[in-house]
Amino acid sequence: MIANGPNQEIIAVADIGGTHARFALARVGRDIRPEIGEPMVLRTADYPDLGAAYGAFVTKLDVRPRRGSFALACPIRGEKLKFTNNPWTLRPASLAGEIGLDEVRLLNDFGAVGHAAAKADPRDFTHICGPNRPPPHAGVSSILGPGTGLGVAQLIRDGDAYRVVETEGGHIDFAPHDAFEDGLLARLREKFGRVSIERVLSGPGLAEIFSAMPGAPAQRPADPALWAAAISGADETARAALQKFCLCLGAVAGDLALVHGAEAVILAGGLAPRFAPMLTAFGFADRFRAKGRYRETMSNIPVWMITHPQPGLFGAAAAFTP
């Protein structure tokens, strides 16, 4: 049970993605690390809009919060917001009144992950590759991760002060590295026209890779079953597709580190923690470093994964009192 303390407040926090809407209460304050209550996880497809989903959440509460901080999987710009990977829309100016809050602050979902990375306990990180040193207290960290889409953000630190830069980096162009990826790009270009990295590095992206694998069946499994088979190794073709996925993720993580001038990379997202142990075995680190004349530079960049169970909710709370 989340309860108020001196100079603290209970707020509603949300992490709204393409597939799931997560809600919780959070205790926040200037001098404390946010504390998150038990989350409620709803399928976005089961509700017509954010207001209906939030209503399902608050009906279960004994305490009604007056303010909120919501992380949304869309750009936070303009009078009307449209989610990238689900059909919901909302108007920021009227949202608080519509759902019964005095105030609601909105931020991008991977902006929230940036705040989580800044405020999380060191124990909430797992080392993936590169030097085994923590993300820097001064400088830039690139943050990325696959889920229903591909999120990208920057964390810029200067000691205890920090700033999060929200981006739509998941929509930059996909660049193949080998003959298989050349063929994958051709297939995706025929299907979608322009091909972003999100078409490959996302929940649905694994199915696109799987379909391009030699010997893949014409009828592919549904995305959840495909991911389960790939991670467990129950299906050899799915497992091989996951290896290709890890290679592409390493390449993109390295590209973003170069673009951002990063001194560390932090992986996140709804999917990456599920296959974290496989990243190095499946070539992530080799592709991350494979930047030609910058190979030595890339070898000196640590890559971590944030393993907090609810980084979006935690980050939304952290952003409320940065």
Short mmCIF file of C-alpha atoms in Angstrom, two decimals:
data_model
loop_
_atom_site.label_atom_id
_atom_site.label_comp_id
_atom_site.label_asym_id
_atom_site.label_seq_id
_atom_site.Cartn_x
_atom_site.Cartn_y
_atom_site.Cartn_z
CA MET A 1 0.00 0.00 0.00
CA ILE A 2 1.41 3.41 -1.05
CA ALA A 3 0.95 6.10 1.60
CA ASN A 4 1.85 9.78 1.89
CA GLY A 5 4.78 10.99 3.97
CA PRO A 6 6.09 14.47 4.87
CA ASN A 7 6.66 16.61 1.73
CA GLN A 8 5.50 13.71 -0.40
CA GLU A 9 2.53 13.09 -2.66
CA ILE A 10 0.65 10.14 -4.11
CA ILE A 11 0.16 10.50 -7.86
CA ALA A 12 -1.19 8.33 -10.66
CA VAL A 13 1.39 7.11 -13.15
CA ALA A 14 0.85 5.45 -16.51
CA ASP A 15 2.94 3.82 -19.21
CA ILE A 16 0.87 3.55 -22.39
CA GLY A 17 2.37 1.55 -25.25
CA GLY A 18 1.06 0.01 -28.42
CA THR A 19 -0.17 -3.20 -26.80
CA HIS A 20 -0.47 -2.55 -23.06
CA ALA A 21 -1.55 0.28 -20.77
CA ARG A 22 0.06 0.12 -17.33
CA PHE A 23 -1.22 2.16 -14.39
CA ALA A 24 -0.10 2.46 -10.76
CA LEU A 25 0.03 4.78 -7.80
CA ALA A 26 3.39 6.31 -6.97
CA ARG A 27 4.81 8.09 -3.96
CA VAL A 28 7.00 10.99 -5.05
CA GLY A 29 8.94 13.76 -3.33
CA ARG A 30 11.99 15.93 -3.87
CA ASP A 31 14.24 13.98 -1.55
CA ILE A 32 13.16 10.38 -2.23
CA ARG A 33 13.47 7.84 -4.99
CA PRO A 34 9.94 7.25 -6.39
CA GLU A 35 8.07 4.28 -4.98
CA ILE A 36 5.68 2.44 -7.30
CA GLY A 37 2.65 0.48 -6.13
CA GLU A 38 1.32 -2.70 -7.68
CA PRO A 39 0.65 -2.00 -11.37
CA MET A 40 -2.52 -2.79 -13.28
CA VAL A 41 -1.78 -3.96 -16.83
CA LEU A 42 -4.55 -3.63 -19.42
CA ARG A 43 -4.64 -4.43 -23.13
CA THR A 44 -5.13 -1.27 -25.18
CA ALA A 45 -7.25 -3.23 -27.67
CA ASP A 46 -9.84 -3.80 -24.91
CA TYR A 47 -10.57 -0.08 -24.42
CA PRO A 48 -11.67 2.66 -26.82
CA ASP A 49 -9.35 5.30 -25.39
CA LEU A 50 -7.03 6.23 -22.54
CA GLY A 51 -9.87 7.68 -20.48
CA ALA A 52 -11.75 4.38 -20.45
CA ALA A 53 -8.64 2.45 -19.47
CA TYR A 54 -7.82 4.93 -16.69
CA GLY A 55 -11.41 4.65 -15.46
CA ALA A 56 -10.98 0.88 -15.12
CA PHE A 57 -7.88 1.53 -13.03
CA VAL A 58 -9.33 4.10 -10.62
CA THR A 59 -12.43 2.02 -9.89
CA LYS A 60 -10.11 -0.39 -8.04
CA LEU A 61 -8.50 2.32 -5.88
CA ASP A 62 -9.21 3.22 -2.26
CA VAL A 63 -7.36 6.54 -2.68
CA ARG A 64 -8.02 8.90 -5.57
CA PRO A 65 -4.91 10.81 -6.69
CA ARG A 66 -5.28 14.43 -7.77
CA ARG A 67 -2.32 14.64 -10.13
CA GLY A 68 -0.70 12.29 -12.60
CA SER A 69 2.30 11.66 -14.84
CA PHE A 70 1.69 9.62 -17.99
CA ALA A 71 4.29 8.19 -20.38
CA LEU A 72 2.87 7.79 -23.90
CA ALA A 73 4.22 5.94 -26.93
CA CYS A 74 3.91 8.92 -29.28
CA PRO A 75 5.48 12.34 -29.86
CA ILE A 76 4.25 14.84 -27.25
CA ARG A 77 3.57 17.71 -29.65
CA GLY A 78 0.51 19.60 -30.80
CA GLU A 79 -3.09 19.97 -29.71
CA LYS A 80 -3.97 16.35 -30.52
CA LEU A 81 -1.77 13.33 -29.85
CA LYS A 82 -1.98 10.12 -31.91
CA PHE A 83 -0.37 6.96 -30.58
CA THR A 84 2.12 5.42 -33.00
CA ASN A 85 1.11 1.76 -32.58
CA ASN A 86 -2.46 1.84 -31.30
CA PRO A 87 -5.55 3.80 -32.47
CA TRP A 88 -5.97 6.00 -29.38
CA THR A 89 -5.91 9.79 -29.63
CA LEU A 90 -6.13 12.44 -26.92
CA ARG A 91 -6.06 16.21 -26.42
CA PRO A 92 -3.53 17.22 -23.74
CA ALA A 93 -5.39 20.43 -22.83
CA SER A 94 -8.57 18.60 -21.82
CA LEU A 95 -7.22 15.23 -20.65
CA ALA A 96 -6.97 16.01 -16.91
CA GLY A 97 -10.56 17.20 -16.67
CA GLU A 98 -11.85 14.27 -18.70
CA ILE A 99 -10.31 11.68 -16.38
CA GLY A 100 -10.89 13.49 -13.07
CA LEU A 101 -7.42 14.83 -12.27
CA ASP A 102 -6.42 18.37 -11.36
CA GLU A 103 -3.24 18.05 -13.43
CA VAL A 104 -1.63 15.46 -15.68
CA ARG A 105 1.88 15.76 -17.06
CA LEU A 106 2.67 13.95 -20.31
CA LEU A 107 5.97 12.66 -21.61
CA ASN A 108 7.16 10.28 -24.29
CA ASP A 109 7.44 6.65 -23.18
CA PHE A 110 11.17 6.47 -23.83
CA GLY A 111 11.61 9.87 -22.27
CA ALA A 112 10.23 8.17 -19.17
CA VAL A 113 12.81 5.39 -19.54
CA GLY A 114 15.46 8.12 -19.61
CA HIS A 115 14.22 9.45 -16.26
CA ALA A 116 14.18 5.89 -14.94
CA ALA A 117 17.80 5.39 -16.00
CA ALA A 118 18.75 8.60 -14.20
CA LYS A 119 17.00 7.70 -10.93
CA ALA A 120 17.18 3.88 -10.79
CA ASP A 121 19.25 2.01 -8.24
CA PRO A 122 22.57 0.64 -9.62
CA ARG A 123 21.22 -2.84 -8.87
CA ASP A 124 18.58 -2.23 -11.56
CA PHE A 125 21.17 -2.54 -14.34
CA THR A 126 22.76 -5.58 -15.98
CA HIS A 127 26.06 -5.33 -17.85
CA ILE A 128 25.84 -6.49 -21.48
CA CYS A 129 29.20 -5.71 -23.09
CA GLY A 130 32.07 -3.22 -23.21
CA PRO A 131 33.88 -1.97 -20.10
CA ASN A 132 32.16 -2.97 -16.88
CA ARG A 133 31.75 0.57 -15.59
CA PRO A 134 28.47 2.30 -14.76
CA PRO A 135 26.85 4.89 -17.05
CA PRO A 136 28.65 8.23 -16.66
CA HIS A 137 27.63 10.97 -14.24
CA ALA A 138 28.67 13.51 -16.87
CA GLY A 139 27.95 13.12 -20.57
CA VAL A 140 25.49 11.40 -22.86
CA SER A 141 23.92 7.95 -22.64
CA SER A 142 21.91 6.59 -25.58
CA ILE A 143 18.77 4.70 -24.57
CA LEU A 144 16.93 2.36 -26.91
CA GLY A 145 14.79 -0.72 -26.81
CA PRO A 146 12.28 -2.81 -28.72
CA GLY A 147 8.68 -3.36 -27.72
CA THR A 148 5.60 -2.94 -29.88
CA GLY A 149 7.77 -0.30 -31.55
CA LEU A 150 11.38 0.85 -31.07
CA GLY A 151 12.01 3.60 -28.54
CA VAL A 152 15.03 5.92 -28.52
CA ALA A 153 16.05 8.71 -26.13
CA GLN A 154 19.12 10.49 -24.79
CA LEU A 155 20.10 10.98 -21.15
CA ILE A 156 22.45 13.93 -20.62
CA ARG A 157 23.98 14.08 -17.15
CA ASP A 158 25.98 16.68 -15.31
CA GLY A 159 26.51 15.25 -11.84
CA ASP A 160 23.18 15.11 -10.03
CA ALA A 161 21.54 17.29 -12.67
CA TYR A 162 20.28 15.64 -15.82
CA ARG A 163 18.16 16.21 -18.90
CA VAL A 164 16.26 13.74 -21.05
CA VAL A 165 15.92 14.35 -24.79
CA GLU A 166 12.90 12.57 -26.28
CA THR A 167 13.37 11.42 -29.88
CA GLU A 168 11.69 9.43 -32.63
CA GLY A 169 14.95 7.67 -33.49
CA GLY A 170 13.15 4.38 -34.02
CA HIS A 171 11.97 5.72 -37.36
CA ILE A 172 15.36 6.29 -39.01
CA ASP A 173 16.18 4.15 -42.06
CA PHE A 174 17.14 0.49 -41.75
CA ALA A 175 20.68 -0.15 -43.05
CA PRO A 176 21.56 -3.78 -43.92
CA HIS A 177 24.97 -5.25 -43.08
CA ASP A 178 25.02 -8.51 -45.05
CA ALA A 179 23.32 -10.41 -47.86
CA PHE A 180 20.49 -11.70 -45.66
CA GLU A 181 19.67 -8.19 -44.48
CA ASP A 182 19.84 -6.94 -48.08
CA GLY A 183 17.11 -9.47 -48.90
CA LEU A 184 15.14 -8.54 -45.78
CA LEU A 185 15.24 -4.88 -46.77
CA ALA A 186 14.01 -5.73 -50.27
CA ARG A 187 11.07 -7.75 -48.85
CA LEU A 188 10.12 -4.99 -46.42
CA ARG A 189 10.47 -2.27 -49.04
CA GLU A 190 8.04 -4.15 -51.27
CA LYS A 191 5.61 -4.44 -48.37
CA PHE A 192 5.94 -0.99 -46.74
CA GLY A 193 7.77 1.29 -49.16
CA ARG A 194 10.12 3.11 -46.81
CA VAL A 195 11.68 0.81 -44.19
CA SER A 196 12.51 2.15 -40.74
CA ILE A 197 14.53 0.28 -38.13
CA GLU A 198 11.31 -0.16 -36.15
CA ARG A 199 10.05 -2.47 -38.92
CA VAL A 200 12.87 -4.87 -37.92
CA LEU A 201 13.54 -4.14 -34.24
CA SER A 202 10.13 -4.49 -32.64
CA GLY A 203 7.71 -7.18 -31.56
CA PRO A 204 6.29 -7.56 -35.10
CA GLY A 205 9.81 -7.22 -36.54
CA LEU A 206 10.81 -10.72 -35.44
CA ALA A 207 8.03 -12.14 -37.60
CA GLU A 208 9.34 -10.19 -40.60
CA ILE A 209 12.82 -11.65 -40.05
CA PHE A 210 11.36 -15.14 -39.52
CA SER A 211 9.48 -14.98 -42.82
CA ALA A 212 12.69 -14.06 -44.64
CA MET A 213 14.64 -17.01 -43.21
CA PRO A 214 15.54 -19.88 -45.58
CA GLY A 215 13.04 -22.72 -45.14
CA ALA A 216 10.57 -20.64 -43.11
CA PRO A 217 7.00 -21.98 -43.34
CA ALA A 218 4.50 -19.91 -45.29
CA GLN A 219 2.22 -19.83 -42.24
CA ARG A 220 4.13 -18.18 -39.41
CA PRO A 221 3.09 -18.35 -35.74
CA ALA A 222 1.38 -15.41 -34.06
CA ASP A 223 3.86 -12.91 -32.59
CA PRO A 224 3.63 -14.05 -28.92
CA ALA A 225 4.08 -17.72 -29.86
CA LEU A 226 6.94 -16.85 -32.20
CA TRP A 227 8.77 -14.92 -29.50
CA ALA A 228 8.24 -17.72 -26.99
CA ALA A 229 9.60 -20.31 -29.45
CA ALA A 230 12.59 -18.10 -30.32
CA ILE A 231 13.57 -17.47 -26.70
CA SER A 232 13.04 -21.06 -25.56
CA GLY A 233 14.71 -22.56 -28.64
CA ALA A 234 11.66 -24.75 -29.33
CA ASP A 235 11.76 -23.74 -33.00
CA GLU A 236 15.14 -23.63 -34.77
CA THR A 237 14.05 -21.15 -37.43
CA ALA A 238 12.58 -18.82 -34.81
CA ARG A 239 15.79 -19.10 -32.79
CA ALA A 240 17.85 -18.24 -35.88
CA ALA A 241 15.57 -15.25 -36.53
CA LEU A 242 16.20 -14.04 -32.99
CA GLN A 243 19.94 -14.20 -33.65
CA LYS A 244 19.45 -11.96 -36.69
CA PHE A 245 17.38 -9.65 -34.51
CA CYS A 246 20.22 -9.38 -31.96
CA LEU A 247 22.71 -8.60 -34.73
CA CYS A 248 20.52 -5.80 -36.05
CA LEU A 249 19.99 -4.46 -32.52
CA GLY A 250 23.75 -4.33 -31.98
CA ALA A 251 24.27 -2.45 -35.24
CA VAL A 252 21.57 0.11 -34.47
CA ALA A 253 22.76 0.60 -30.88
CA GLY A 254 26.24 1.35 -32.21
CA ASP A 255 24.90 3.74 -34.85
CA LEU A 256 22.91 5.67 -32.25
CA ALA A 257 25.91 5.86 -29.91
CA LEU A 258 27.92 7.45 -32.72
CA VAL A 259 25.12 9.87 -33.62
CA HIS A 260 24.59 10.91 -30.00
CA GLY A 261 28.26 11.08 -29.04
CA ALA A 262 27.37 8.64 -26.27
CA GLU A 263 29.66 7.47 -23.50
CA ALA A 264 27.27 4.63 -22.60
CA VAL A 265 24.31 2.79 -24.08
CA ILE A 266 21.32 1.61 -22.04
CA LEU A 267 18.96 -1.01 -23.45
CA ALA A 268 15.35 -1.11 -22.30
CA GLY A 269 11.92 -1.86 -23.70
CA GLY A 270 9.36 -4.56 -23.16
CA LEU A 271 11.24 -7.26 -25.05
CA ALA A 272 14.99 -6.85 -24.49
CA PRO A 273 15.06 -8.13 -20.87
CA ARG A 274 13.46 -11.39 -22.07
CA PHE A 275 16.45 -12.30 -24.24
CA ALA A 276 19.26 -10.38 -22.47
CA PRO A 277 21.36 -13.53 -21.80
CA MET A 278 21.43 -14.26 -25.53
CA LEU A 279 22.67 -10.89 -26.74
CA THR A 280 26.39 -11.55 -26.49
CA ALA A 281 26.13 -15.16 -27.68
CA PHE A 282 24.13 -13.99 -30.70
CA GLY A 283 26.64 -11.38 -31.84
CA PHE A 284 25.24 -8.15 -30.41
CA ALA A 285 28.63 -6.97 -29.14
CA ASP A 286 30.44 -7.74 -32.41
CA ARG A 287 27.92 -5.76 -34.44
CA PHE A 288 27.95 -2.93 -31.89
CA ARG A 289 31.71 -2.57 -32.33
CA ALA A 290 31.74 -3.06 -36.13
CA LYS A 291 32.03 0.61 -37.06
CA GLY A 292 35.14 0.54 -39.25
CA ARG A 293 37.68 3.11 -38.12
CA TYR A 294 35.70 3.64 -34.92
CA ARG A 295 35.92 0.04 -33.73
CA GLU A 296 38.29 0.92 -30.89
CA THR A 297 36.04 3.79 -29.79
CA MET A 298 33.02 1.50 -29.75
CA SER A 299 34.94 -1.13 -27.76
CA ASN A 300 35.31 1.44 -24.98
CA ILE A 301 31.58 2.19 -24.65
CA PRO A 302 29.77 0.21 -21.94
CA VAL A 303 26.37 -1.24 -22.76
CA TRP A 304 23.90 -1.87 -19.94
CA MET A 305 20.32 -3.03 -19.69
CA ILE A 306 17.88 -1.51 -17.24
CA THR A 307 16.13 -4.37 -15.46
CA HIS A 308 13.71 -2.42 -13.26
CA PRO A 309 10.41 -4.33 -13.57
CA GLN A 310 8.43 -1.20 -14.55
CA PRO A 311 10.85 1.39 -15.98
CA GLY A 312 8.07 3.32 -17.74
CA LEU A 313 6.01 3.76 -14.57
CA PHE A 314 9.09 4.45 -12.46
CA GLY A 315 10.32 6.97 -15.03
CA ALA A 316 6.96 8.73 -15.21
CA ALA A 317 7.10 9.15 -11.43
CA ALA A 318 10.74 10.31 -11.57
CA ALA A 319 9.88 12.90 -14.21
CA PHE A 320 7.20 14.37 -11.93
CA THR A 321 9.87 15.49 -9.46
CA PRO A 322 13.14 15.50 -11.48
#
